[in-house]
Coordinates of C-alpha atoms and ligand atoms in Angstrom, one line a residue:
M1 CA 85.1 116.1 83.6
N2 CA 82.1 115.5 85.9
N3 CA 82.7 116.3 89.5
N4 CA 80.9 113.2 90.6
A5 CA 83.0 110.9 88.5
P6 CA 84.8 108.4 90.8
V7 CA 88.3 108.3 92.0
G8 CA 90.3 105.1 91.0
V9 CA 92.4 103.5 93.7
F10 CA 94.7 100.5 93.3
D11 CA 97.2 98.3 95.0
S12 CA 98.8 94.9 94.5
G13 CA 96.1 93.5 96.8
V14 CA 94.1 94.5 99.8
G15 CA 96.7 96.8 101.3
G16 CA 95.4 99.9 99.5
L17 CA 92.1 99.5 101.4
S18 CA 93.9 101.1 104.3
V19 CA 94.3 104.2 102.1
L20 CA 90.7 103.9 100.8
A21 CA 89.5 104.1 104.4
E22 CA 91.4 107.4 104.8
I23 CA 90.0 108.8 101.6
R24 CA 86.5 107.7 102.6
Q25 CA 86.9 109.5 105.9
R26 CA 88.3 112.8 104.5
L27 CA 86.3 112.9 101.3
P28 CA 82.9 111.3 102.1
N29 CA 81.3 112.6 98.9
E30 CA 83.7 110.8 96.5
S31 CA 82.7 107.7 94.7
L32 CA 85.6 105.2 94.8
L33 CA 86.7 102.4 92.5
Y34 CA 89.2 99.9 93.8
V35 CA 91.4 97.4 92.0
A36 CA 93.4 94.7 93.9
D37 CA 95.9 93.1 91.6
S38 CA 95.8 90.0 93.7
A39 CA 96.8 87.7 90.9
H40 CA 100.3 89.3 91.1
V41 CA 100.6 90.1 94.8
P42 CA 103.2 90.6 96.2
Y43 CA 104.6 93.3 94.0
G44 CA 107.5 93.7 96.5
E45 CA 109.6 91.0 94.9
K46 CA 108.7 91.7 91.3
S47 CA 110.7 93.7 88.7
P48 CA 109.9 97.4 88.2
E49 CA 109.2 96.8 84.5
F50 CA 106.5 94.2 85.4
I51 CA 104.9 96.5 87.9
R52 CA 105.0 99.4 85.6
Q53 CA 103.1 97.4 83.0
R54 CA 100.5 96.3 85.6
C55 CA 100.0 100.0 86.6
R56 CA 99.4 100.9 82.9
E57 CA 96.8 98.1 82.5
I58 CA 95.0 99.0 85.8
A59 CA 95.1 102.7 85.1
Q60 CA 93.6 102.1 81.6
F61 CA 90.8 100.0 83.2
L62 CA 90.0 102.6 85.9
L63 CA 89.9 105.4 83.3
G64 CA 87.6 103.3 81.2
Q65 CA 85.3 103.1 84.2
G66 CA 85.3 106.9 84.2
A67 CA 87.8 107.7 86.9
K68 CA 88.6 111.5 87.3
A69 CA 91.8 110.8 89.3
L70 CA 94.1 107.9 90.3
V71 CA 95.6 107.0 93.6
L72 CA 98.4 104.5 93.6
A73 CA 97.6 103.1 97.1
C74 CA 100.9 101.1 97.0
N75 CA 104.4 102.3 97.8
T76 CA 105.9 99.7 95.6
A77 CA 103.7 100.5 92.6
T78 CA 104.5 104.2 93.1
V79 CA 108.3 103.8 92.9
A80 CA 107.9 101.6 89.8
G81 CA 105.0 103.2 87.9
A82 CA 103.9 106.7 89.1
A83 CA 106.3 108.7 86.9
D84 CA 105.3 106.6 83.9
L85 CA 101.6 107.2 84.5
R86 CA 102.1 110.9 85.0
E87 CA 103.9 111.0 81.6
L88 CA 101.1 109.0 79.9
Y89 CA 98.3 111.1 81.5
P90 CA 99.8 114.6 82.1
D91 CA 96.4 116.2 82.8
L92 CA 95.1 113.6 85.2
P93 CA 95.4 114.1 89.0
I94 CA 97.6 111.2 90.1
V95 CA 98.5 110.6 93.8
G96 CA 101.3 108.2 94.8
M97 CA 102.6 107.1 98.2
E98 CA 106.0 107.2 99.7
P99 CA 107.3 106.1 103.1
A100 CA 106.9 108.9 105.7
V101 CA 110.6 109.7 106.1
K102 CA 110.0 113.5 106.2
P103 CA 107.6 113.6 109.2
A104 CA 109.6 110.8 111.0
A105 CA 112.9 112.7 110.6
A106 CA 111.2 115.8 111.9
T107 CA 109.9 114.2 115.1
T108 CA 112.3 111.5 116.1
R109 CA 113.9 112.1 119.5
S110 CA 116.5 109.4 119.4
G111 CA 117.7 110.3 115.9
V112 CA 117.1 106.8 114.7
V113 CA 114.1 105.9 112.5
G114 CA 113.1 102.5 111.2
V115 CA 111.4 101.8 107.9
L116 CA 109.4 98.6 107.4
A117 CA 108.6 98.2 103.6
T118 CA 108.9 95.9 100.7
T119 CA 112.2 95.0 99.1
G120 CA 111.1 96.8 95.9
T121 CA 110.5 100.0 97.7
L122 CA 113.6 99.9 99.8
K123 CA 116.0 99.2 96.9
S124 CA 114.5 101.8 94.6
A125 CA 116.3 105.0 93.4
K126 CA 113.2 106.9 94.5
F127 CA 113.6 105.8 98.1
A128 CA 117.3 106.6 98.1
A129 CA 116.4 110.1 96.8
L130 CA 113.8 110.4 99.6
L131 CA 116.5 109.7 102.2
D132 CA 118.9 112.2 100.6
R133 CA 116.2 114.8 100.6
F134 CA 114.7 114.4 104.1
A135 CA 116.8 112.2 106.4
G136 CA 119.3 114.9 107.2
D137 CA 121.3 113.8 110.3
V138 CA 118.8 111.1 111.2
R139 CA 119.9 107.5 110.9
V140 CA 117.4 105.5 108.9
V141 CA 117.4 101.7 109.4
T142 CA 115.5 99.8 106.7
Q143 CA 113.9 96.4 107.1
P144 CA 112.3 94.5 104.2
C145 CA 109.5 92.3 105.3
P146 CA 109.0 89.3 102.9
G147 CA 106.0 87.2 103.7
L148 CA 104.1 89.8 105.7
V149 CA 102.0 91.0 102.8
E150 CA 100.9 87.4 102.1
Q151 CA 99.7 87.0 105.7
I152 CA 97.6 90.2 105.4
E153 CA 96.2 89.1 102.1
A154 CA 95.0 85.9 103.8
G155 CA 93.3 88.0 106.5
D156 CA 95.7 86.7 109.2
L157 CA 96.3 89.9 111.1
N158 CA 97.4 88.4 114.5
G159 CA 97.9 84.7 114.2
P160 CA 101.2 83.0 115.2
V161 CA 102.9 83.1 111.8
T162 CA 102.1 86.8 111.3
R163 CA 103.2 87.5 114.9
A164 CA 106.5 85.6 114.5
L165 CA 107.3 87.3 111.2
L166 CA 106.6 90.8 112.6
E167 CA 108.7 90.1 115.7
R168 CA 111.6 89.0 113.5
Y169 CA 111.4 92.3 111.5
V170 CA 110.8 94.7 114.3
Q171 CA 113.4 93.4 116.9
P172 CA 116.4 94.6 114.9
L173 CA 114.9 98.1 114.5
L174 CA 114.3 98.4 118.3
A175 CA 117.8 97.1 119.0
A176 CA 119.2 99.8 116.7
G177 CA 117.5 102.4 118.9
C178 CA 114.6 103.5 116.6
D179 CA 111.9 105.5 118.4
T180 CA 109.9 105.9 115.3
L181 CA 108.8 103.2 112.9
I182 CA 107.5 104.0 109.4
L183 CA 104.9 101.7 108.0
G184 CA 106.2 102.0 104.4
C185 CA 103.7 99.6 102.8
T186 CA 99.9 100.1 102.6
H187 CA 99.3 96.6 103.9
Y188 CA 101.0 97.2 107.3
P189 CA 98.4 99.6 108.9
F190 CA 96.2 96.5 109.1
I191 CA 98.7 95.0 111.6
K192 CA 99.3 98.2 113.5
P193 CA 97.4 96.8 116.5
L194 CA 99.7 93.8 116.6
L195 CA 102.8 96.0 116.2
R196 CA 101.6 98.2 119.0
Q197 CA 101.5 95.2 121.3
M198 CA 105.1 94.4 120.4
V199 CA 106.8 97.8 120.9
P200 CA 107.1 100.1 123.9
A201 CA 104.3 102.7 124.2
D202 CA 106.6 105.6 123.4
I203 CA 107.6 104.3 120.0
S204 CA 105.8 106.3 117.2
L205 CA 104.2 104.4 114.3
I206 CA 103.7 106.5 111.2
D207 CA 102.0 105.7 108.0
T208 CA 101.0 107.8 105.0
G209 CA 97.3 107.0 104.3
A210 CA 96.0 110.2 105.8
A211 CA 98.5 112.4 104.0
V212 CA 97.6 110.8 100.7
A213 CA 93.9 111.5 101.2
K214 CA 94.8 115.1 102.0
Q215 CA 96.9 115.3 98.8
L216 CA 94.1 113.9 96.8
Q217 CA 91.7 116.5 98.2
R218 CA 94.2 119.2 97.3
L219 CA 94.6 118.1 93.7
L220 CA 90.9 117.7 93.2
A221 CA 90.1 121.1 94.8
E222 CA 92.8 122.8 92.6
R223 CA 91.0 121.5 89.5
N224 CA 87.5 122.1 90.8
L225 CA 86.9 118.4 90.7
L226 CA 85.7 117.7 94.3
A227 CA 82.4 115.8 94.3
W228 CA 79.1 117.3 95.3
P229 CA 77.0 115.4 97.9
S230 CA 75.1 112.8 95.9
D231 CA 74.7 109.0 95.7
V232 CA 78.2 107.8 96.7
K233 CA 79.3 104.6 95.0
Q234 CA 82.1 102.1 95.9
H235 CA 83.1 99.3 93.6
F236 CA 85.8 96.6 94.0
W237 CA 87.6 94.5 91.5
C238 CA 90.3 91.8 92.0
S239 CA 92.5 90.1 89.4
A240 CA 92.5 86.8 91.4
D241 CA 89.5 85.0 92.9
P242 CA 86.9 87.7 93.9
Q243 CA 85.3 85.3 96.3
K244 CA 88.6 84.8 98.2
M245 CA 89.1 88.6 98.5
Q246 CA 85.5 89.1 99.5
S247 CA 85.9 86.5 102.3
V248 CA 88.9 88.5 103.7
L249 CA 87.2 91.9 103.6
P250 CA 85.3 91.7 107.0
A251 CA 88.7 91.1 108.8
L252 CA 89.8 94.4 107.2
G253 CA 86.8 96.4 108.3
L254 CA 84.7 96.1 105.1
D255 CA 81.5 94.3 105.4
N256 CA 79.1 93.5 102.5
A257 CA 81.4 94.7 99.8
E258 CA 80.9 92.8 96.5
V259 CA 84.1 92.1 94.6
M260 CA 84.1 91.7 90.8
A261 CA 86.6 90.0 88.5
F262 CA 89.3 92.2 86.9
K263 CA 90.9 90.6 83.9
Ligands
LIG301 N1 100.9 97.4 99.5 C1 102.1 97.5 98.8 C2 103.0 98.7 99.2 O1 102.5 99.7 99.7 C3 102.8 96.4 98.1 C4 102.8 95.1 98.8 C5 103.3 94.0 97.9 O2 102.6 93.7 97.0 O3 104.5 93.6 98.0 O4 104.2 98.6 99.0

């Protein structure tokens, strides 16, 4: 495998771009391929079987494009499809995401932690196992957030509808005494500035993008697969209307990115 082969990253939509940004920052020499499965967003309300199948198709496409590693930049896809992909491709470095329960449980002062995530993530056996393993005595209050991903997909990061939805989801967590909120969906870092305005300054907001970039670095280094400085490439595909995704990208901090159609 060529060190300068790209890393394949995917999500149900634009959420994984929050992870892509962390990878770009930590591993500036890596070429990156990104697939947004926008024709099927949100994954949060879909069956694990459906998502698993999408993961297989996208992984196959990214490997066909020469990817040397895969990042499931989506918590919901990780609970549904990561184990399956690891079984299919045992030698491939595959990085998944999970809500940051471990660091939150280690740092909470109030002993109450809130998790904002999709319904699919919160009702998965993998999430239950994560709580069993790391929550300890900490009380973990979960909050599914239907509708929020759609707002972010539309590039609406602080309009009245997004604001009202987020208020509705965050208030019960604050009322329960949470001093730490876990952003358990890769779309949510894009509304972190809005969330920051809504919660007291001493509430910690934790997401997993940086930890995922670090884990990718570790897996690539272990296999001697880190890229050498060279001409770094970045390509984007989307399974819905590429123009529509392209028009949203500047709001998410990506200017001049061309998006291609993924079938
Ligand atoms: N970005 C995703 C996640 O991290 C999924 C959002 C969705 O499609 O429901 O869970």
